[in-house]
Amino acid sequence: MKLLTLIFLGAVMMPAQSIQYSEARKVWLLTTRQNSYAMGVGHDGALRNLYWGAPLWRIEDIAAPAERRDISSFDPRQMLENEEYPGWGGTRYYEPALKITRADGDRDLVLQYVSHRVHGDELDIALKDIRDPVEVTLHYRVYPDYGIIRRSATIRNGTNAALTLESAQAAAWYLPPGDGYQLTYLSGRWAAEAQINHEPIHEGQKVLESRKGHTSHNFNPWFAIDAGDAGEESGRVWFGALAWSGNWRITVEQTPYRQVRVTGGFNSFDFSYPLQPGESLETPAFFAGYSQAGFGGASRTMHRFEREQILPGGAQSRLRPVLYNSWEATTFNVDEAGQRQLADKAARIGAELFVMDDGWFGARNDDHAGLGDWVVNPHKFPNGLKPLIDHVHSLGMDFGLWVEPEMVNADSDLYRAHPDWVLHFDGRPRSELRNQMVLNLARDDVKEYIFGALDKLATENNIRYFKWDMNRAVSEPGWPEAGPANERKLWVGYVRNLYEIMDRLRARHPRLEIESCSGGGGRIDEGILQRVDEVWTSDNTEAFDRLRIQEAFSMAHAPKIMSAWVTDVPNMNGRSVPLVYRFLAAMQGALGIGANLNHWTDQDFALATRMVSLYKRIRPAVQTGDLYRLFSPRTNDLTANEYVAPDGKLAVVFAFRHSQQYNTAAPAIRLRGLDEKATYRVEASEGKLVEPQTQFSGAYLMSAGLNLDLRGDYAAAAIVLERL
Ligand code: GLA
């Protein structure tokens, strides 16, 4: 008998192999330090999910899939079986993972297990239709140390006739059978991204999706499901995130059989992807995890995974620099003298990266002209960008540049030369939003034009950072030259080419970093995050609104990549919160300053310099530490977030009080993630502690908590803790 080797990772007992297989029962057990996932081959050859939850270590516990009977002629057994990757065929009526039409009109697809291959932490399972070689390879990758499993599928047409894919999902996930599940998801719109929704899952489908060609502000491709009893720090939470920056869909479905299933991948809306004989299509990746420590545990798992396994450079990537961006200060009115002046002031407060935003190229004096013409405007920069960039470098900062490569204004040399390059249907209107149209990036000539323009900019200038914007959604998604059978491939081709351009740019310019912006947070997902270093969270920089946007962002994504600027007031909603509040709100992510520094007083500069230097001190905790959301702005008059550095030596608490009433004191803030036995030096860097002491045990801080003197409207504090 083969002895099972076990290793201890933290407190969790884990098998030495992340992927175990039993040939006798044809079952697999995938294990990470936080979860296990099991599946097996049924009597009919279908691959079925058997378990998803807390870690298991003994594959002998997993029985082969049970044989079931139809409940009635209306309720076939397939509806009770958790098929890992169901084709639309036979007696299956839930959301399929794959739906096809063959050239002769036959649409039946029943997938059966053929073979599998384990290599390290990866498992490929080959499935095939019961009749013809329509082949699917399911890819699983286990990240044992991260608590994450990645799934995707490659669909291959092994027949000798063309077929068309009408739905191609990355994965179907199953919760343990039951009722009372709750779905948490993020929705929003421009300048109001990422609002948290938490609602019961009922029978039927709930669809989270984008039909807009980009990830979109409306939903983020992320979900969390709990059994109705999870809180911020307790309870079981199953969660997942899709890696796709185009039309995506996550369908959460409860069937009448108490089955709760989540399917996700390419949006099947307007999807039609022909495969010629021998051709294949790989779906986006769908990452998923499970936490027993509530939503906080789930997001900390995702943050670490994003930082170390998704972002370019992973764990080795540098801490995000303090950025200055010119947009809210100068909008389109950029020129060399004005930017030099801002750069001098940004350097004075400690900025490390100076980004010149929109307005530097072509005939770009407002949003009516110039997009597409990526040449430096000779009136604004008579000697090119070099003198400004040299000046920025002489101040000790890196230089970044705004671009919006996928777009074109009708009033541009590019559009005059290539009107056929935009997405359009022949003879029909081409809708403009913000006076711009979308280039058909699925075309190789467009891809090469964009790559060439950006490569030239990065080659000729010492540019460290592109802020890559996309300021409108796709409309009239036509590609007449491709012909009716192929034109809908653009939904996939557009995104693939976008990724390719970014990958090639980064390969040719290894120091180059990219920010993903799409009118704020319109393109944030695990696909783009494999290519960018930072994202623009929202065009809404109003600090009080930001607390909610940032809280929701942090449910799914790492604070390290969450760009947050300090800007001028009055801001959105006509609100004016104090500068210190604005700084502390922005210091909870990748700090930036977007204010018009020409309007700042000496006092503002002094405060800003102090805050930037505080930020640099606590940045490792914020950017690479564990986040504990202690008080939510959605439910409290107080917002408090705590970040604990990975080595536990440094922690920081940010607290905000919005509208104190009846002269009541703010509630005690009980901290988390500290060492009970350690003593901490506690320093109110901003704000005031009620307690007179400056040293506390971890036990006291976590059980009794800190009391802050937060009075008046929009009071804010930052407390730094150092373990002694
Ligand atoms: C978008 C971005 C802003 C700014 C403008 C420039 O709205 O989100 O930050 O770059 O475009 O036109």
XYZ file of C-alpha atoms and ligand atoms in Angstrom:
736
model
C 0.000 0.000 0.000
C 1.290 3.420 -0.910
C 1.847 5.552 2.146
C 0.342 8.984 1.989
C 2.833 11.668 2.898
C 1.516 14.604 4.830
C 3.115 17.929 5.477
C 2.122 20.661 7.848
C 1.640 24.087 6.384
C 0.782 26.451 9.172
C -1.878 24.655 11.159
C -3.271 22.820 8.154
C -2.422 19.230 7.388
C -1.850 18.873 3.681
C -0.981 15.956 1.443
C 2.472 16.254 -0.141
C 0.831 16.215 -3.557
C -1.631 18.952 -4.323
C -3.320 16.633 -6.810
C -4.232 13.076 -5.766
C -5.874 10.510 -8.004
C -7.462 7.142 -7.374
C -7.427 4.925 -10.440
C -9.766 2.415 -8.770
C -12.542 4.960 -8.255
C -11.509 7.467 -10.917
C -11.616 10.393 -8.523
C -9.314 13.353 -8.067
C -8.670 15.417 -4.968
C -7.117 18.864 -5.360
C -5.885 20.486 -2.167
C -4.507 23.856 -1.112
C -3.879 25.145 2.383
C -7.372 26.620 2.429
C -9.544 24.364 0.361
C -10.061 21.084 -1.407
C -11.859 20.274 -4.582
C -12.855 16.787 -5.691
C -14.347 15.295 -8.814
C -14.824 11.917 -10.373
C -16.055 10.055 -13.429
C -19.637 8.779 -13.230
C -21.011 5.524 -14.659
C -22.050 7.359 -17.786
C -18.536 8.766 -18.299
C -19.498 12.311 -17.268
C -17.061 14.196 -15.046
C -18.779 15.273 -11.834
C -17.903 17.595 -9.029
C -17.885 15.830 -5.672
C -16.667 18.418 -3.198
C -15.607 22.054 -2.792
C -14.834 23.303 0.692
C -12.405 23.103 3.605
C -9.142 21.195 3.073
C -9.192 17.382 3.035
C -6.159 15.178 2.961
C -7.435 11.631 2.436
C -8.539 10.680 -1.052
C -9.997 7.416 0.309
C -12.766 9.565 1.808
C -13.986 10.471 -1.662
C -16.399 7.921 -3.072
C -16.932 7.491 -6.796
C -19.942 9.479 -8.069
C -23.174 7.753 -7.071
C -25.496 6.361 -9.688
C -28.767 8.250 -9.672
C -32.198 7.727 -11.122
C -34.455 10.153 -12.878
C -36.935 11.701 -10.441
C -39.587 11.890 -13.100
C -39.792 12.170 -16.858
C -39.492 15.911 -16.303
C -36.636 15.772 -13.837
C -33.845 13.683 -15.346
C -30.948 12.512 -13.189
C -28.550 14.865 -15.011
C -30.245 17.765 -13.269
C -29.101 16.351 -9.922
C -25.550 15.676 -10.966
C -22.905 18.327 -10.637
C -21.265 18.008 -14.022
C -17.921 19.768 -14.121
C -18.295 20.905 -17.687
C -21.698 20.077 -19.150
C -22.251 20.350 -22.865
C -25.684 21.387 -24.032
C -27.022 18.025 -25.043
C -29.004 15.073 -23.798
C -31.370 15.926 -20.961
C -29.628 18.963 -19.473
C -31.542 22.178 -18.944
C -29.386 24.329 -16.700
C -26.759 26.770 -17.935
C -24.325 24.740 -20.058
C -20.570 25.185 -20.087
C -20.425 24.603 -23.830
C -22.972 24.958 -26.592
C -22.186 24.259 -30.235
C -23.808 24.004 -33.641
C -22.299 21.666 -36.199
C -22.271 22.487 -39.914
C -25.201 20.146 -40.510
C -27.253 21.775 -37.773
C -26.709 19.031 -35.156
C -26.406 20.741 -31.759
C -26.282 17.793 -29.381
C -23.114 17.643 -27.276
C -22.580 15.064 -24.537
C -19.097 15.088 -23.056
C -17.386 12.052 -21.544
C -14.090 11.497 -19.810
C -11.275 10.238 -22.049
C -7.980 10.617 -20.195
C -6.039 12.853 -17.865
C -2.519 14.027 -17.170
C -1.022 15.374 -13.947
C 2.097 17.479 -14.040
C 3.077 19.071 -10.756
C 0.263 21.320 -9.618
C -1.534 21.042 -12.944
C -4.129 18.607 -14.130
C -5.578 18.316 -17.623
C -8.683 16.245 -18.136
C -9.655 15.373 -21.690
C -13.336 15.022 -22.547
C -14.921 14.163 -25.863
C -18.385 14.051 -27.317
C -19.962 10.575 -27.224
C -19.984 10.445 -31.027
C -17.564 12.769 -32.753
C -14.192 14.266 -31.885
C -15.403 17.522 -30.444
C -12.752 17.644 -27.759
C -12.515 19.614 -24.557
C -9.470 19.771 -22.323
C -10.220 21.019 -18.846
C -7.220 22.685 -17.262
C -6.876 22.807 -13.487
C -4.045 24.499 -11.687
C -3.721 24.322 -7.951
C -1.868 27.024 -5.989
C -1.301 25.028 -2.786
C 0.192 27.866 -0.807
C -2.372 30.444 -1.913
C -5.702 28.689 -1.497
C -6.632 29.233 -5.120
C -7.614 26.913 -7.972
C -7.535 28.060 -11.582
C -9.767 26.538 -14.238
C -10.066 27.033 -17.977
C -10.992 24.906 -20.982
C -9.674 24.416 -24.506
C -12.264 23.403 -27.057
C -10.978 21.726 -30.205
C -12.792 20.825 -33.349
C -11.381 17.392 -34.184
C -14.094 16.705 -36.765
C -13.656 17.290 -40.475
C -16.383 19.923 -40.760
C -16.682 23.431 -39.358
C -18.626 24.024 -36.168
C -19.629 27.122 -34.247
C -19.310 27.718 -30.522
C -22.289 29.590 -29.105
C -21.288 29.458 -25.485
C -17.838 28.665 -24.136
C -17.465 28.908 -20.386
C -14.297 28.542 -18.378
C -15.852 26.453 -15.639
C -18.930 25.467 -13.731
C -18.551 25.566 -9.933
C -20.909 23.895 -7.449
C -21.710 24.769 -3.884
C -22.655 21.977 -1.478
C -26.379 21.271 -2.057
C -28.534 23.447 0.141
C -30.692 26.506 0.536
C -30.148 29.855 2.105
C -27.059 30.852 0.165
C -26.275 34.525 -0.277
C -24.526 36.129 -3.211
C -22.160 39.063 -2.841
C -21.165 40.992 -5.952
C -19.948 44.405 -7.045
C -21.958 46.695 -9.295
C -21.841 50.362 -10.195
C -21.412 52.936 -12.924
C -18.975 55.637 -13.951
C -17.774 57.558 -10.882
C -19.728 55.196 -8.630
C -17.904 51.941 -9.242
C -17.907 48.904 -7.055
C -20.884 49.072 -4.733
C -21.314 45.977 -2.587
C -24.500 43.981 -3.029
C -25.418 41.131 -0.752
C -28.597 39.223 -1.495
C -30.239 35.806 -1.166
C -29.844 33.333 -4.002
C -33.250 32.164 -5.103
C -34.294 29.698 -7.749
C -33.504 31.002 -11.190
C -30.505 32.782 -12.586
C -28.699 35.924 -11.603
C -26.439 37.146 -14.383
C -23.425 39.367 -13.797
C -21.951 40.400 -17.113
C -20.514 42.902 -19.518
C -21.824 43.379 -23.049
C -19.750 46.509 -23.483
C -16.503 45.114 -24.877
C -14.547 46.008 -21.742
C -14.806 44.690 -18.206
C -17.140 47.625 -17.428
C -18.017 49.705 -14.394
C -21.389 48.003 -14.114
C -20.248 44.684 -12.684
C -16.849 43.393 -11.689
C -16.189 39.766 -12.721
C -16.004 38.578 -9.149
C -18.458 36.808 -6.858
C -18.613 35.526 -3.319
C -21.196 33.117 -1.945
C -21.798 32.295 1.665
C -24.196 30.017 3.451
C -26.109 33.000 4.779
C -24.089 33.217 7.959
C -20.716 34.683 6.994
C -19.481 37.968 8.356
C -16.397 40.022 7.799
C -14.214 37.674 9.835
C -16.187 34.472 10.210
C -18.108 31.965 8.178
C -17.586 30.004 4.994
C -17.151 31.983 1.799
C -16.717 30.561 -1.693
C -15.459 33.091 -4.184
C -14.161 33.433 -7.721
C -12.851 35.900 -10.286
C -12.700 35.754 -14.057
C -9.690 36.814 -16.062
C -11.292 38.510 -19.042
C -11.375 42.168 -20.055
C -14.062 41.906 -22.722
C -17.596 40.545 -22.754
C -17.747 38.183 -19.807
C -20.533 36.537 -17.883
C -20.962 34.904 -14.503
C -24.261 33.119 -14.057
C -25.297 32.220 -10.539
C -28.084 29.704 -10.635
C -30.148 27.799 -8.167
C -32.004 24.915 -9.736
C -35.209 23.422 -8.309
C -33.000 20.564 -7.086
C -31.146 22.647 -4.450
C -28.190 22.817 -6.701
C -26.316 26.118 -6.601
C -24.016 26.506 -9.580
C -21.849 29.261 -10.963
C -20.814 29.221 -14.608
C -18.502 31.821 -16.059
C -16.482 32.621 -19.117
C -17.082 34.386 -22.413
C -20.442 36.113 -22.486
C -22.654 33.998 -24.710
C -24.622 37.104 -25.670
C -23.832 37.812 -29.357
C -21.150 35.131 -29.142
C -20.479 33.058 -32.219
C -17.055 31.572 -32.685
C -16.455 29.328 -35.697
C -13.862 26.575 -35.423
C -12.578 25.051 -38.638
C -11.369 21.421 -38.517
C -8.328 21.261 -36.254
C -8.882 24.719 -34.743
C -9.336 25.353 -31.053
C -10.328 28.094 -28.631
C -9.159 28.505 -25.074
C -11.514 30.155 -22.618
C -10.463 32.790 -20.091
C -9.264 31.545 -16.714
C -11.633 31.419 -13.764
C -9.890 31.543 -10.365
C -11.695 30.395 -7.256
C -11.084 29.926 -3.578
C -12.755 29.155 -0.303
C -12.231 30.754 3.071
C -13.472 29.857 6.538
C -12.625 33.343 7.801
C -15.466 35.303 6.210
C -15.235 38.002 3.578
C -12.101 39.433 5.142
C -10.400 36.034 4.879
C -11.577 35.653 1.286
C -10.246 39.043 0.250
C -6.903 38.597 2.012
C -6.499 35.331 0.109
C -7.297 37.068 -3.153
C -5.041 40.050 -2.388
C -2.010 37.902 -1.752
C -2.714 35.781 -4.800
C -3.127 38.862 -7.009
C 0.044 40.463 -5.710
C 2.225 37.401 -5.960
C 0.755 35.342 -8.798
C -1.205 37.670 -11.048
C 0.601 41.006 -11.291
C 3.607 41.275 -13.600
C 6.705 40.585 -11.539
C 4.579 38.968 -8.819
C 6.096 39.014 -5.366
C 9.193 40.687 -6.808
C 7.306 43.679 -8.196
C 8.230 46.956 -6.576
C 6.117 48.911 -4.147
C 3.956 51.394 -6.004
C 5.527 54.846 -6.092
C 3.773 58.019 -4.982
C 2.365 59.425 -8.181
C 1.440 62.895 -9.328
C -1.049 63.196 -12.206
C -1.798 66.423 -14.042
C -5.367 65.715 -15.173
C -7.495 67.477 -12.587
C -4.992 70.361 -12.463
C -4.588 71.167 -16.146
C -7.053 68.949 -18.086
C -6.186 69.384 -21.796
C -4.159 72.559 -21.257
C -0.768 70.942 -21.006
C 2.477 72.496 -22.197
C 6.102 72.258 -21.247
C 6.233 75.270 -18.936
C 3.056 74.336 -17.055
C 4.081 70.724 -16.581
C 7.567 71.719 -15.404
C 5.992 73.965 -12.820
C 3.745 71.158 -11.552
C 6.664 68.725 -11.550
C 8.716 71.059 -9.350
C 5.900 71.207 -6.843
C 5.139 67.502 -6.976
C 8.802 66.720 -6.284
C 8.732 69.111 -3.339
C 6.117 67.023 -1.528
C 7.857 63.735 -2.284
C 6.177 62.378 -5.444
C 8.165 59.647 -7.203
C 6.358 59.356 -10.516
C 5.090 62.308 -12.544
C 2.346 61.459 -15.042
C 1.289 63.856 -17.759
C -2.311 63.123 -18.637
C -4.449 63.845 -21.722
C -3.741 66.726 -24.140
C -0.071 66.305 -25.157
C -0.556 64.826 -28.656
C -2.061 65.582 -32.084
C -4.668 68.327 -32.214
C -5.876 67.463 -28.724
C -7.119 70.715 -27.185
C -10.369 69.246 -25.941
C -12.132 65.932 -26.360
C -13.209 66.600 -29.970
C -9.957 65.905 -31.796
C -6.654 64.128 -31.845
C -7.291 60.621 -30.505
C -5.437 58.236 -32.803
C -2.590 60.634 -33.620
C 0.100 59.635 -31.150
C 2.580 62.321 -32.079
C 3.692 65.071 -29.727
C 1.848 68.363 -30.271
C 4.515 70.739 -31.646
C 2.884 73.907 -30.261
C 2.700 72.621 -26.719
C 6.068 70.843 -26.827
C 8.187 72.537 -29.509
C 11.245 70.475 -28.569
C 9.411 67.223 -28.053
C 8.939 65.579 -24.680
C 12.634 65.193 -23.900
C 13.189 68.500 -22.084
C 10.217 67.877 -19.793
C 11.197 64.262 -19.162
C 14.786 65.273 -18.420
C 13.508 67.879 -16.003
C 11.279 65.332 -14.251
C 14.257 62.981 -13.947
C 16.463 65.752 -12.604
C 13.906 66.137 -9.812
C 14.328 62.464 -8.942
C 11.007 61.312 -10.376
C 10.085 58.858 -13.134
C 7.967 60.038 -16.038
C 4.604 58.618 -17.101
C 2.347 59.441 -20.032
C -1.389 59.113 -20.661
C -2.505 57.271 -23.801
C -5.832 56.017 -25.088
C -4.685 53.739 -27.895
C -7.923 51.969 -28.792
C -9.797 55.146 -29.703
C -10.099 57.613 -32.509
C -11.815 60.984 -32.946
C -13.492 61.624 -36.296
C -11.299 64.742 -36.352
C -7.962 62.941 -36.521
C -5.461 62.088 -39.217
C -5.875 58.419 -38.371
C -9.614 58.397 -38.991
C -9.260 60.422 -42.177
C -6.775 57.817 -43.440
C -8.547 54.686 -42.153
C -12.279 55.156 -41.629
C -12.640 51.383 -42.024
C -10.532 50.750 -38.925
C -13.331 51.494 -36.469
C -15.950 49.001 -35.370
C -18.993 49.582 -37.556
C -21.710 48.008 -39.630
C -21.598 49.082 -43.258
C -23.922 51.959 -44.090
C -25.085 52.441 -40.507
C -24.328 55.190 -37.983
C -21.163 54.943 -35.920
C -22.209 56.094 -32.463
C -19.839 58.493 -30.818
C -19.445 58.727 -27.082
C -17.233 61.546 -25.815
C -16.830 62.285 -29.553
C -14.861 59.119 -30.109
C -15.140 55.772 -31.875
C -13.554 52.429 -31.039
C -10.856 50.994 -33.267
C -11.321 47.385 -34.271
C -8.416 45.987 -32.351
C -9.231 42.485 -33.567
C -7.725 43.548 -36.920
C -4.036 42.783 -37.149
C -3.267 46.055 -38.999
C -4.857 48.036 -36.160
C -2.972 45.979 -33.592
C 0.327 46.648 -35.361
C -0.437 50.364 -35.664
C -1.102 50.660 -31.944
C 1.869 48.561 -30.954
C 4.085 50.584 -33.317
C 2.922 53.938 -31.962
C 3.427 52.972 -28.319
C 6.694 51.169 -28.966
C 8.008 54.283 -30.726
C 6.981 56.518 -27.826
C 8.658 54.198 -25.316
C 11.773 53.802 -27.453
C 12.282 57.480 -28.188
C 11.471 58.729 -24.701
C 12.469 57.568 -21.278
C 8.934 56.650 -20.224
C 8.473 54.495 -17.157
C 4.696 54.333 -17.150
C 1.762 54.456 -19.528
C -1.609 55.347 -18.140
C -3.636 53.317 -20.656
C -7.164 54.666 -20.849
C -10.323 53.454 -22.606
C -12.974 56.093 -22.340
C -16.025 54.519 -23.873
C -17.734 51.180 -24.375
C -17.966 49.328 -27.674
C -21.012 49.882 -29.890
C -22.039 48.675 -33.374
C -19.570 45.764 -33.107
C -19.306 45.109 -36.830
C -16.307 43.979 -38.852
C -17.578 43.911 -42.434
C -14.281 42.695 -43.926
C -14.333 39.546 -41.801
C -17.653 38.411 -43.282
C -20.781 37.314 -41.451
C -19.417 33.923 -40.370
C -16.335 35.349 -38.709
C -17.065 38.892 -37.606
C -18.217 38.013 -34.128
C -14.789 36.569 -33.428
C -13.930 40.191 -32.707
C -15.282 39.867 -29.153
C -12.410 37.508 -28.450
C -9.867 38.868 -30.924
C -10.085 42.428 -29.605
C -9.132 41.431 -26.080
C -6.493 38.926 -27.191
C -4.783 41.607 -29.280
C -5.003 44.119 -26.449
C -3.235 41.608 -24.192
C -0.689 40.857 -26.905
C 0.222 44.531 -27.348
C 0.746 44.959 -23.611
C 2.774 41.750 -23.393
C 4.989 42.757 -26.319
C 5.510 46.270 -24.974
C 6.527 44.949 -21.595
C 8.866 42.403 -23.153
C 10.602 45.088 -25.240
C 10.694 47.665 -22.442
C 11.254 45.686 -19.245
C 11.107 48.756 -17.000
C 7.825 49.953 -18.465
C 4.801 49.879 -16.180
C 1.165 50.225 -17.201
C -1.908 51.581 -15.448
C -5.273 50.239 -16.531
C -7.866 52.984 -16.680
C -11.214 52.961 -18.387
C -12.923 56.187 -17.435
C -11.953 55.202 -13.892
C -12.539 51.566 -12.919
C -13.965 50.219 -16.174
C -11.238 47.655 -16.822
C -10.223 45.835 -13.665
C -10.105 42.043 -13.780
C -7.588 39.221 -13.360
C -6.863 39.228 -17.112
C -5.711 42.826 -17.446
C -4.052 42.578 -14.046
C -1.607 40.062 -15.485
C -0.329 42.946 -17.617
C -0.626 46.109 -15.557
C 0.864 47.351 -12.304
C -1.888 49.578 -11.058
C -5.459 50.543 -11.915
C -7.388 53.780 -11.813
C -10.074 53.005 -9.294
C -12.593 55.702 -10.157
C -12.857 59.164 -11.688
C -14.660 59.966 -8.483
C -11.878 61.260 -6.223
C -14.171 62.684 -3.565
C -12.722 61.206 -0.394
C -15.949 60.305 1.422
C -17.431 58.617 -1.670
C -14.087 56.920 -2.130
C -14.307 55.161 1.226
C -17.166 53.064 -0.109
C -15.705 52.572 -3.562
C -12.421 51.509 -2.030
C -14.044 49.209 0.499
C -15.854 47.393 -2.284
C -12.751 47.348 -4.474
C -10.873 45.666 -1.636
C -13.404 42.842 -1.493
C -12.026 41.592 -4.788
C -8.711 43.314 -5.466
C -5.458 44.171 -3.728
C -4.960 47.635 -2.185
C -1.501 47.722 -3.775
C -2.971 48.260 -7.237
C -5.737 50.617 -6.129
C -4.672 54.046 -7.305
C -6.130 56.778 -5.085
C -5.496 60.492 -5.530
C -5.741 63.492 -3.304
C -7.586 66.156 -5.306
C -9.050 69.601 -4.782
C -12.332 70.540 -3.142
C -15.185 71.130 -3.541
C -15.334 67.817 -5.313
C -18.187 65.599 -6.490
C -21.425 66.148 -4.566
C -20.120 69.676 -3.895
C -18.454 68.238 -0.814
C -15.305 69.665 0.775
C -13.542 67.433 3.254
C -10.298 68.488 4.951
C -6.981 67.835 3.229
C -5.834 65.464 5.965
C -8.972 63.363 5.469
C -8.334 63.331 1.719
C -4.776 62.158 2.269
C -5.692 59.431 4.721
C -8.440 58.150 2.419
C -5.969 57.969 -0.492
C -3.149 56.456 1.590
C -5.125 53.212 1.871
C -4.030 52.201 -1.616
C -1.380 53.366 -4.092
C -1.166 57.033 -3.138
C -1.366 59.676 -5.835
C -1.838 63.410 -5.873
C -4.042 64.898 -8.551
C -4.634 68.372 -7.151
C -3.714 71.644 -8.798
C -0.579 72.362 -6.800
C -0.503 75.901 -8.183
C -3.432 76.676 -5.895
C -1.942 75.195 -2.742
C -0.870 77.277 0.243
C 2.346 76.810 2.197
C 0.322 75.050 4.875
C -1.057 72.623 2.291
C 2.475 71.869 1.125
C 3.672 71.331 4.673
C 0.804 68.966 5.434
C 1.249 67.112 2.138
C 4.979 66.662 2.708
C 4.317 65.210 6.134
C 1.616 62.884 4.804
C 3.714 61.616 1.896
C 6.550 60.837 4.242
C 4.158 59.025 6.604
C 2.839 57.105 3.620
C 6.334 55.994 2.632
C 6.843 54.679 6.148
C 3.633 52.644 6.280
C 3.502 51.749 2.576
C 4.831 48.174 3.020
C 1.910 47.409 5.352
C -0.672 48.978 3.034
C 0.672 47.528 -0.176
C 1.873 44.084 0.860
C 0.160 43.457 4.183
C -3.104 41.948 5.337
C -6.158 44.174 5.265
C -8.774 44.014 8.020
C -11.926 46.010 7.363
C -12.917 46.907 10.919
C -15.800 49.339 10.412
C -17.664 49.675 7.143
C -18.767 53.066 5.782
C -21.939 51.346 4.608
C -23.172 50.626 8.090
C -21.353 52.954 10.439
C -20.684 56.557 11.204
C -17.088 55.335 11.511
C -14.909 53.734 8.855
C -11.772 51.917 10.007
C -9.300 49.776 8.123
C -6.191 48.113 9.459
C -3.192 46.901 7.486
C -0.649 44.544 9.049
C 2.741 44.082 7.371
C 3.637 40.487 6.420
C 6.298 40.244 9.142
C 3.839 41.555 11.735
C 6.198 44.283 12.917
C 4.266 47.225 11.522
C 0.563 47.939 11.347
C -1.495 50.994 10.544
C -5.098 51.865 11.275
C -7.001 54.481 9.294
C -10.158 55.826 10.884
C -12.727 58.279 9.521
C -15.741 59.720 11.253
C -18.342 61.335 9.083
C -21.078 62.990 11.076
C -20.900 62.624 14.779
C -24.247 63.096 16.514
C -25.459 63.694 20.087
C -21.894 64.185 21.283
C -21.322 60.440 21.365
C -17.821 59.049 21.398
C -16.654 56.908 18.526
C -16.836 53.190 19.338
C -13.648 51.420 20.428
C -11.745 50.031 17.463
C -10.813 46.444 18.167
C -7.845 45.490 16.042
C -7.126 42.173 14.377
C -4.209 40.176 13.079
C -1.824 41.159 15.901
C 0.224 38.928 18.160
C -1.681 38.681 21.464
C 1.516 38.197 23.413
C 3.470 41.026 21.840
C 3.602 44.631 22.978
C 3.070 47.407 20.469
C 4.129 51.008 20.467
C 1.063 52.952 19.354
C 1.448 56.364 17.809
C -1.341 58.659 16.645
C 0.369 60.056 13.564
C -2.767 61.985 12.767
C -5.616 62.467 15.206
C -5.645 61.740 18.894
C -5.926 58.685 21.126
C -8.201 58.903 24.164
C -5.939 56.530 26.112
C -2.877 58.178 27.664
C -0.585 55.171 27.144
C 1.658 54.692 24.159
C 2.214 50.942 24.598
C -0.366 48.158 24.583
C -0.387 44.389 24.351
C -1.772 42.764 21.234
C -4.362 41.082 23.478
C -5.624 44.449 24.740
C -5.679 46.018 21.292
C -7.686 43.133 19.887
C -10.049 42.645 22.841
C -10.578 46.087 24.387
C -9.538 48.150 21.389
C -8.362 51.687 20.826
C -10.455 54.762 21.459
C -9.945 57.698 19.172
C -10.973 61.241 19.776
C -12.861 61.787 16.522
C -15.112 64.808 16.684
C -16.667 67.202 14.228
C -17.494 66.513 10.611
C -15.081 64.448 8.580
C -12.550 63.778 11.279
C -9.770 61.336 10.393
C -6.882 59.620 12.135
C -3.944 57.388 11.306
C -2.508 55.185 14.044
C 0.831 53.475 13.487
C 1.716 50.384 15.520
C 5.189 48.968 15.894
C 5.778 45.615 17.556
C 8.401 45.931 20.257
C -10.581 59.528 -18.188
C -9.688 59.167 -17.026
C -9.195 60.441 -16.356
C -8.449 61.272 -17.387
C -9.328 61.568 -18.585
C -8.540 62.218 -19.697
O -11.762 60.116 -17.755
O -10.356 58.334 -16.113
O -8.378 60.139 -15.256
O -7.297 60.567 -17.778
O -9.899 60.378 -19.109
O -9.282 62.523 -20.808
